[in-house]
Amino acid sequence: MTNKSTTTYLLALDQGTSSSRSIVFDDRGRIVAQAQLELPQIYPQPGWVEHDPLEIWRTQIATARQALEQAGLQAGDIRALGITNQRETAVLWNRRTGKPVHHAIVWQDRRAEPLCAELRSQGHEATIQAKTGLRVDAYFSATKLRWLLDNVPGARAAADAGELAFGTVDSWLIWQLTGGKVHVTDVSNAARTMLFNVHTNDWDDDLLGLLRIPRSLLPRVQPSSSDFGTTDSALLGGGIAIGGVAGDQQSALFGQACFSAGMAKNTYGTGCFLLMHTGHSFQTSSNGLLTTSAAQATARPEYAMEGSVFVGGAVVQWLRDGLRAISSSSEVQSLAESVPDSGGVMMVPAFTGLGAPYWKPEARGTITGLTRGTTIAHIARASLESIAYQSAALLQAMSRDAVAAGGAPVSELRVDGGACVNDLLMQFQADLLGIPVVRPEVVETTALGAAYLAGLSCGVYRGTEELSALWRAQRRFLPTLGSARAQALMAQWEHAVAQATLPQ
């Protein structure tokens, strides 16, 4: 039993694509209490995905109150608060009223693809990638913001008059938490906008000019572990210092104690996100990956290579809600295990195109290898395995980049996120990769990273060495397939991907 009088507590707000969560951690990184609420998804038309920013705020503050109540703690018992969030999602609001001018445009949304195609055809991609580490894609915030300015009545004029504020979800939450006093973001979120120069750690005037975005819209950028203000005391029964902010994937890299070059993690959530730390070295990928700012505790830039799978755990939601093959997500493992393998079925869940390393926005979901003997169990297993195939393609690309830069291939993969509790999936991942897949004791590493960043800023932790010592493995999945068989399976996967990317 923890002694509340001698234990230090940290609160993490984890605002994700499908839910808002709050978790209270103790200073050893152990979960004390948590609360979660689902976030409604809005699909105005095919390829468009939105959230109501007021629902984001309502669900997030409600879970924070629930977590504190469940832990039996007051605001005064919390040393600091950290925020981690779905990245790239664009929110635009009125500075005076605090009200959004439109729904948030979610990272999955593809409406800005025509503008991206225009930027690419005009030859801007190389410059944008050199400055930001990103490819020109509708995934990132800049073209979403440009769409809002061009399509919401009055938005362009209001922005030019300095009346509007833009932010990713972290900035929106900080604005709300501080009663509109603080408009700020951290480097890891800023790095996902396609407007941020990751070499100078500042907004890039050339990119702002290219995209016709007024600088006055943008939040101030700080290191991920720093002073982001204090919560309005009316919200949680007292003011709490906001000491850590990081985009969800960089936060998970931090929570997994991947602090040095060559360490990698994969988060299995709605999408899958594989990041490898590259230290202070900015590396441009030759294999379709992104370079991004890692969460950092100082002003000195730190980087990571990243690959994103747009549809990871969401394929299980599709089995439940689209095919109605299962009534709850927890049933998928037993259904998949009811057959020894996928029976040659390959599922490519390109519902919103394919992300890294393919970057095929025109791709669409495809199931290949069907026979009269195929059952829903085979499709369920192929759907689950598609998460591992996409992640394996990413890690192989990442290892090629690492070797080309004079480093070594990734030697183990640390895993987290909701789907990493699926033993069948993790074992198959290890088999495809041929390296150990390691699941930590605390799989909520996204929230843990935010708590650690907050703890660092207020002196709970002395440095990252102390955080590395807190990391513990719960299970190691070792590969059981021979490399020839793993290569043959990956070749089958690449063949299936080719079918999904034929001209529509």
XYZ file of C-alpha atoms in Angstrom:
504
model
C 0.000 0.000 0.000
C 1.474 3.357 -1.030
C 1.850 6.007 1.612
C 0.214 9.099 0.118
C 2.148 11.446 2.352
C 5.528 10.250 1.025
C 4.618 9.405 -2.584
C 4.947 11.875 -5.436
C 2.173 11.792 -8.034
C 2.072 12.919 -11.656
C -1.027 13.295 -13.831
C -0.928 12.504 -17.557
C -3.641 13.644 -19.966
C -3.619 11.352 -23.006
C -5.867 12.749 -25.722
C -6.074 10.149 -28.498
C -7.907 9.710 -31.771
C -10.653 7.454 -30.442
C -10.659 8.357 -26.735
C -9.520 10.778 -24.049
C -7.742 9.294 -21.041
C -6.175 10.491 -17.840
C -3.741 8.458 -15.768
C -2.267 9.147 -12.341
C 1.244 7.721 -11.958
C 3.451 7.507 -8.910
C 7.106 8.531 -9.197
C 8.135 4.925 -9.960
C 6.049 5.030 -13.150
C 3.297 2.799 -11.760
C -0.363 3.418 -12.578
C -2.371 4.547 -9.546
C -5.678 5.342 -11.282
C -7.013 5.907 -14.768
C -10.192 6.989 -16.538
C -11.200 6.922 -20.182
C -14.052 8.228 -22.336
C -14.701 7.475 -25.996
C -14.420 10.373 -28.441
C -17.101 10.524 -31.173
C -15.784 10.355 -34.751
C -17.332 12.539 -37.455
C -17.185 11.476 -41.115
C -18.756 14.255 -43.267
C -17.860 12.473 -46.524
C -15.491 9.713 -47.732
C -11.883 10.455 -46.780
C -12.868 13.222 -44.330
C -12.461 12.736 -40.562
C -13.337 15.353 -37.933
C -13.630 15.785 -34.164
C -15.586 18.374 -32.197
C -12.887 20.322 -30.262
C -15.381 21.006 -27.462
C -15.926 17.243 -27.111
C -12.150 16.743 -26.984
C -12.026 19.231 -24.106
C -15.156 17.910 -22.352
C -14.004 14.286 -22.371
C -10.423 15.164 -21.398
C -11.273 17.296 -18.356
C -13.926 14.771 -17.255
C -11.379 11.929 -17.245
C -8.873 14.070 -15.324
C -11.457 14.646 -12.593
C -12.429 10.951 -12.591
C -8.811 9.793 -12.287
C -8.117 12.123 -9.367
C -11.300 10.999 -7.625
C -10.496 7.332 -8.211
C -7.000 7.850 -6.779
C -8.423 9.705 -3.783
C -6.173 12.673 -4.548
C -6.570 16.442 -4.679
C -4.936 18.865 -7.097
C -2.433 19.717 -4.362
C -1.245 16.088 -4.279
C -0.184 16.242 -7.956
C 3.364 17.532 -8.481
C 2.904 18.245 -12.189
C 0.751 17.460 -15.197
C 1.878 16.193 -18.604
C -0.046 16.209 -21.882
C 0.275 13.838 -24.805
C -1.976 13.963 -27.816
C -3.005 12.782 -31.256
C -0.709 14.717 -33.564
C -1.306 16.619 -36.819
C -4.994 17.166 -35.983
C -5.717 20.840 -36.680
C -7.817 23.091 -34.423
C -8.617 26.720 -35.235
C -10.389 28.907 -32.686
C -11.316 32.486 -31.832
C -8.902 34.059 -29.360
C -11.582 36.222 -27.719
C -14.377 33.688 -27.311
C -12.270 30.526 -27.177
C -14.744 28.867 -29.550
C -13.608 26.722 -32.497
C -14.439 28.147 -35.926
C -14.879 24.614 -37.350
C -14.546 20.996 -36.310
C -10.970 19.808 -35.843
C -9.580 18.159 -38.983
C -8.127 14.825 -37.845
C -4.721 13.500 -38.887
C -6.389 10.726 -40.937
C -8.308 13.240 -43.061
C -7.405 13.367 -46.786
C -9.267 16.497 -47.978
C -6.060 18.500 -48.447
C -4.529 15.997 -50.893
C -5.210 18.230 -53.981
C -3.194 21.043 -52.364
C -0.392 18.575 -51.543
C -0.374 17.343 -55.147
C -0.058 20.971 -56.271
C 2.907 21.572 -53.939
C 4.606 18.429 -55.212
C 3.999 19.325 -58.867
C 5.479 22.790 -58.234
C 8.685 21.140 -57.011
C 8.484 22.132 -53.333
C 8.815 18.661 -51.788
C 12.630 18.551 -51.535
C 12.768 21.954 -49.783
C 9.955 21.036 -47.402
C 11.581 17.703 -46.528
C 14.984 19.328 -45.965
C 13.495 21.888 -43.570
C 10.878 19.776 -41.768
C 11.940 16.144 -42.245
C 8.445 15.447 -43.615
C 7.071 14.455 -46.975
C 4.369 16.607 -48.541
C 1.226 14.785 -47.467
C -2.299 15.646 -46.311
C -1.441 13.787 -43.076
C 0.290 16.880 -41.662
C -1.344 19.974 -40.181
C -0.258 22.743 -42.552
C -2.527 21.899 -45.469
C -5.427 21.203 -43.092
C -4.984 24.710 -41.657
C -4.784 26.179 -45.154
C -8.041 24.360 -46.019
C -9.746 25.903 -42.978
C -8.538 29.396 -43.883
C -9.705 28.975 -47.484
C -13.043 27.266 -46.823
C -14.495 28.504 -43.518
C -16.415 31.747 -44.197
C -14.597 34.710 -42.666
C -11.646 32.650 -41.409
C -9.009 34.191 -43.694
C -9.986 37.763 -42.805
C -10.169 36.934 -39.070
C -6.760 35.251 -39.207
C -5.205 38.225 -41.001
C -6.677 40.485 -38.287
C -4.995 38.396 -35.553
C -8.314 37.187 -34.134
C -7.719 33.428 -34.512
C -5.397 30.894 -32.897
C -4.240 27.637 -34.447
C -2.942 24.631 -32.610
C -2.588 20.914 -32.545
C -4.608 19.220 -29.792
C -1.983 19.924 -27.101
C -2.224 23.676 -27.736
C -6.027 23.531 -27.637
C -5.963 21.692 -24.301
C -3.367 24.051 -22.766
C -5.472 27.043 -23.867
C -8.508 25.528 -22.157
C -6.600 24.391 -19.045
C -5.086 27.846 -18.501
C -8.315 29.731 -19.163
C -7.021 31.147 -22.448
C -3.835 32.560 -20.886
C -1.282 30.366 -22.687
C -0.930 29.638 -26.424
C 1.986 27.246 -26.688
C 3.157 23.898 -28.090
C 6.259 21.726 -27.821
C 8.850 20.867 -30.470
C 7.543 17.330 -31.060
C 4.054 18.568 -31.964
C 5.330 21.576 -33.918
C 7.495 19.198 -35.960
C 4.334 17.492 -37.283
C 2.798 20.587 -38.846
C 5.009 20.883 -41.986
C 5.598 24.521 -40.946
C 8.406 23.974 -38.417
C 12.123 24.015 -39.195
C 13.538 21.143 -37.140
C 17.108 22.480 -37.503
C 16.370 25.908 -36.003
C 13.500 24.763 -33.739
C 11.327 27.619 -34.990
C 8.468 28.246 -37.420
C 9.814 28.680 -40.939
C 8.908 31.981 -42.613
C 9.464 30.574 -46.119
C 6.984 27.749 -45.503
C 4.477 30.125 -43.903
C 4.702 32.304 -46.996
C 4.378 29.352 -49.366
C 1.207 28.151 -47.608
C -0.187 31.652 -46.943
C -0.404 31.133 -43.190
C -0.050 34.201 -40.900
C 2.595 33.694 -38.196
C 0.245 35.349 -35.662
C -1.925 32.194 -35.728
C 0.815 29.976 -34.357
C 1.656 28.995 -30.768
C 5.002 29.624 -29.081
C 7.273 26.548 -29.245
C 9.112 25.168 -26.188
C 11.154 22.085 -25.227
C 8.917 19.120 -24.347
C 9.912 19.304 -20.695
C 9.452 22.916 -19.595
C 6.967 25.337 -18.029
C 3.717 25.362 -20.037
C 1.741 27.331 -17.466
C -0.590 26.366 -14.626
C -4.117 25.022 -14.796
C -6.978 27.316 -13.813
C -7.657 26.382 -10.178
C -11.422 26.163 -10.808
C -11.010 23.167 -13.142
C -9.426 20.570 -10.850
C -9.796 22.138 -7.432
C -6.415 23.872 -7.502
C -3.685 24.935 -9.891
C -1.359 22.233 -11.259
C 1.867 23.016 -13.119
C 1.856 21.807 -16.741
C 5.438 20.581 -17.094
C 5.515 18.171 -20.016
C 4.020 18.072 -23.517
C 4.754 15.706 -26.399
C 2.961 14.280 -29.399
C 1.777 10.771 -28.636
C 4.449 8.880 -30.567
C 7.404 10.887 -29.327
C 5.925 10.618 -25.847
C 5.790 6.823 -26.181
C 9.435 6.773 -27.353
C 10.285 8.744 -24.198
C 8.137 6.517 -21.973
C 9.892 3.445 -23.423
C 13.221 4.961 -22.305
C 14.485 5.029 -25.910
C 16.844 7.914 -25.272
C 19.840 6.946 -27.419
C 20.487 6.428 -31.117
C 19.360 3.048 -32.472
C 16.673 2.346 -29.864
C 13.211 1.768 -31.387
C 9.599 1.351 -30.306
C 6.328 0.545 -32.049
C 2.986 1.732 -30.707
C -0.006 -0.385 -31.706
C -2.997 1.925 -31.522
C -5.596 3.072 -34.048
C -2.593 3.325 -36.350
C 0.894 1.935 -35.754
C 3.834 4.215 -35.232
C 7.411 3.028 -35.326
C 10.107 5.423 -34.120
C 13.856 5.008 -33.863
C 15.897 7.556 -31.946
C 18.798 9.022 -33.942
C 20.264 11.225 -31.195
C 21.285 14.740 -32.283
C 21.718 13.586 -35.874
C 19.192 14.658 -38.524
C 18.975 11.840 -41.086
C 16.944 11.955 -44.280
C 15.410 8.609 -45.206
C 16.007 6.946 -48.557
C 13.257 4.444 -47.770
C 10.047 6.438 -47.424
C 10.353 7.298 -43.713
C 10.068 10.659 -41.998
C 12.540 12.521 -39.828
C 10.911 14.150 -36.823
C 11.838 15.960 -33.634
C 11.998 13.657 -30.625
C 10.623 14.811 -27.279
C 13.442 16.767 -25.713
C 14.173 18.161 -22.284
C 16.536 20.905 -23.482
C 16.733 23.409 -26.331
C 19.198 21.179 -28.228
C 17.393 19.366 -31.078
C 17.003 15.580 -30.899
C 15.632 13.500 -33.751
C 13.912 10.250 -34.607
C 13.118 8.356 -37.781
C 9.420 7.546 -38.005
C 7.120 5.397 -40.051
C 3.346 5.498 -39.726
C 0.778 2.817 -40.451
C -2.572 4.566 -40.926
C -4.723 1.523 -40.083
C -3.423 -0.685 -37.264
C -5.827 -1.567 -34.461
C -8.540 0.186 -36.494
C -8.724 -2.971 -38.634
C -10.126 -4.763 -35.565
C -12.746 -2.012 -35.187
C -13.633 -2.612 -38.852
C -14.099 -6.343 -38.183
C -16.444 -5.366 -35.341
C -18.362 -2.418 -36.803
C -18.046 -2.937 -40.566
C -18.114 -6.704 -41.089
C -19.800 -7.425 -37.744
C -17.549 -10.495 -37.533
C -17.044 -9.948 -33.796
C -19.146 -8.176 -31.184
C -16.183 -6.805 -29.189
C -12.527 -6.163 -30.039
C -11.354 -8.571 -27.324
C -12.774 -11.513 -29.306
C -10.381 -11.142 -32.226
C -7.492 -13.172 -30.763
C -9.603 -16.266 -30.012
C -11.272 -16.064 -33.448
C -7.877 -15.730 -35.167
C -6.419 -18.573 -33.090
C -9.259 -20.900 -34.114
C -7.339 -21.478 -37.383
C -3.638 -22.437 -37.569
C -2.833 -19.694 -40.096
C -4.565 -17.292 -42.483
C -4.949 -19.980 -45.161
C -3.132 -17.817 -47.709
C -5.455 -14.849 -47.167
C -3.772 -11.428 -47.129
C -5.600 -8.345 -45.886
C -4.234 -4.914 -46.860
C -6.266 -2.431 -44.747
C -5.630 0.625 -46.929
C -8.928 2.248 -45.940
C -7.408 5.749 -46.149
C -4.460 4.970 -48.431
C -1.106 3.524 -47.361
C 1.418 5.411 -45.246
C 5.154 4.737 -44.900
C 7.116 3.256 -46.520
C 4.687 3.137 -49.476
C 2.992 6.580 -49.453
C 0.151 5.512 -51.744
C -2.816 7.807 -50.974
C -4.797 6.190 -53.792
C -4.514 2.656 -52.350
C -7.695 1.000 -51.091
C -8.377 -1.936 -48.789
C -7.873 -5.307 -50.456
C -8.292 -8.960 -49.447
C -6.414 -11.492 -51.603
C -6.031 -15.264 -51.544
C -9.704 -16.100 -50.948
C -10.876 -19.668 -51.644
C -14.098 -21.583 -50.963
C -12.416 -22.794 -47.799
C -11.889 -19.267 -46.454
C -13.816 -18.511 -43.265
C -14.307 -15.364 -41.233
C -11.623 -16.738 -38.888
C -9.078 -16.652 -41.732
C -10.041 -13.060 -42.532
C -9.766 -12.150 -38.830
C -6.313 -13.718 -38.638
C -5.198 -12.008 -41.867
C -6.514 -8.696 -40.504
C -4.541 -9.105 -37.294
C -1.432 -10.181 -39.203
C -1.733 -7.108 -41.471
C -0.734 -4.989 -38.476
C 2.503 -6.981 -38.143
C 3.224 -6.994 -41.881
C 2.903 -3.210 -42.145
C 5.112 -2.735 -39.076
C 7.720 -5.184 -40.414
C 7.907 -3.283 -43.719
C 8.568 -0.121 -41.701
C 11.278 -1.620 -39.500
C 13.073 -3.139 -42.479
C 13.090 0.281 -44.172
C 14.321 1.871 -40.941
C 17.163 -0.643 -40.586
C 18.262 0.042 -44.178
C 18.405 3.763 -43.378
C 20.326 3.116 -40.147
C 22.928 0.992 -41.932
C 23.272 3.572 -44.744
C 23.979 6.235 -42.095
C 26.755 4.109 -40.588
C 24.692 2.628 -37.770
C 23.480 -0.886 -37.050
C 20.096 -2.496 -37.808
C 17.558 -2.337 -34.996
C 18.343 -5.238 -32.639
C 15.149 -5.280 -30.570
C 11.750 -3.641 -30.762
C 10.008 -2.258 -27.683
C 6.229 -2.336 -28.057
C 3.281 -0.570 -26.445
C -0.280 0.530 -27.134
C -3.591 -1.309 -26.869
C -2.925 -4.113 -29.377
C 0.469 -5.073 -27.916
C -1.355 -7.141 -25.274
C -2.311 -9.532 -28.107
C 0.224 -12.368 -27.746
C -0.571 -13.852 -31.168
C 0.189 -10.522 -32.863
C 3.404 -9.924 -30.899
C 4.725 -13.416 -31.617
C 3.975 -13.037 -35.317
C 5.732 -9.639 -35.240
C 8.879 -11.214 -33.768
C 8.700 -14.025 -36.359
C 8.525 -11.595 -39.284
C 11.303 -9.358 -37.952
C 13.698 -12.016 -36.696
C 14.512 -9.943 -33.591
C 13.103 -9.906 -30.030
C 9.880 -7.965 -29.482
C 9.779 -6.686 -25.895
C 6.619 -5.695 -24.048
C 7.130 -3.550 -20.919
C 5.365 -3.904 -17.582
C 3.587 -0.586 -18.201
C 2.153 -0.629 -21.732
C 0.610 2.847 -21.324
C 3.959 4.328 -22.310
C 2.418 7.231 -24.225
C 0.907 8.631 -21.031
C 3.979 7.561 -19.045
C 6.234 9.610 -21.335
C 4.145 12.727 -20.677
C 4.318 12.077 -16.924
C 8.104 11.599 -17.090
C 8.544 14.845 -19.070
C 6.452 16.692 -16.461
C 8.418 15.055 -13.645
C 11.740 16.067 -15.194
C 10.677 19.707 -15.506
C 9.778 20.016 -11.823
C 12.701 18.046 -10.382
C 11.001 14.725 -9.537
C 13.669 13.064 -11.726
C 17.292 14.133 -12.090
C 17.723 12.948 -15.671
C 17.024 10.286 -18.285
C 19.410 7.787 -16.639
C 17.008 7.631 -13.702
C 14.099 7.035 -16.080
C 15.993 4.256 -17.924
C 16.427 2.462 -14.603
C 12.636 2.495 -14.059
C 11.889 0.683 -17.370
C 10.981 -3.002 -16.906
C 10.237 -5.751 -19.450
C 7.114 -7.841 -18.863
C 7.659 -10.347 -21.704
C 10.123 -10.943 -24.539
C 8.791 -12.577 -27.718
C 11.608 -14.389 -29.517
C 11.414 -15.291 -33.227
C 10.489 -18.907 -33.994
C 10.351 -18.764 -37.826
C 13.370 -19.304 -40.041
C 14.492 -16.242 -42.001
C 13.654 -17.886 -45.361
C 10.049 -18.450 -44.301
C 9.776 -14.905 -42.915
C 11.132 -13.493 -46.197
C 8.636 -15.588 -48.195
C 5.754 -14.231 -46.104
C 6.968 -10.653 -46.593
C 7.157 -11.275 -50.363
C 3.509 -12.430 -50.270
C 2.628 -9.273 -48.380
C 4.367 -7.018 -50.925
C 2.475 -8.810 -53.719
C -0.819 -8.088 -51.920
C 0.177 -4.416 -51.484
C 0.742 -4.215 -55.245
C -2.853 -5.376 -55.795
C -4.131 -2.643 -53.470
C -2.305 0.092 -55.360
C -3.442 -0.640 -58.894
C -4.971 2.421 -60.680
C -8.520 2.968 -59.435
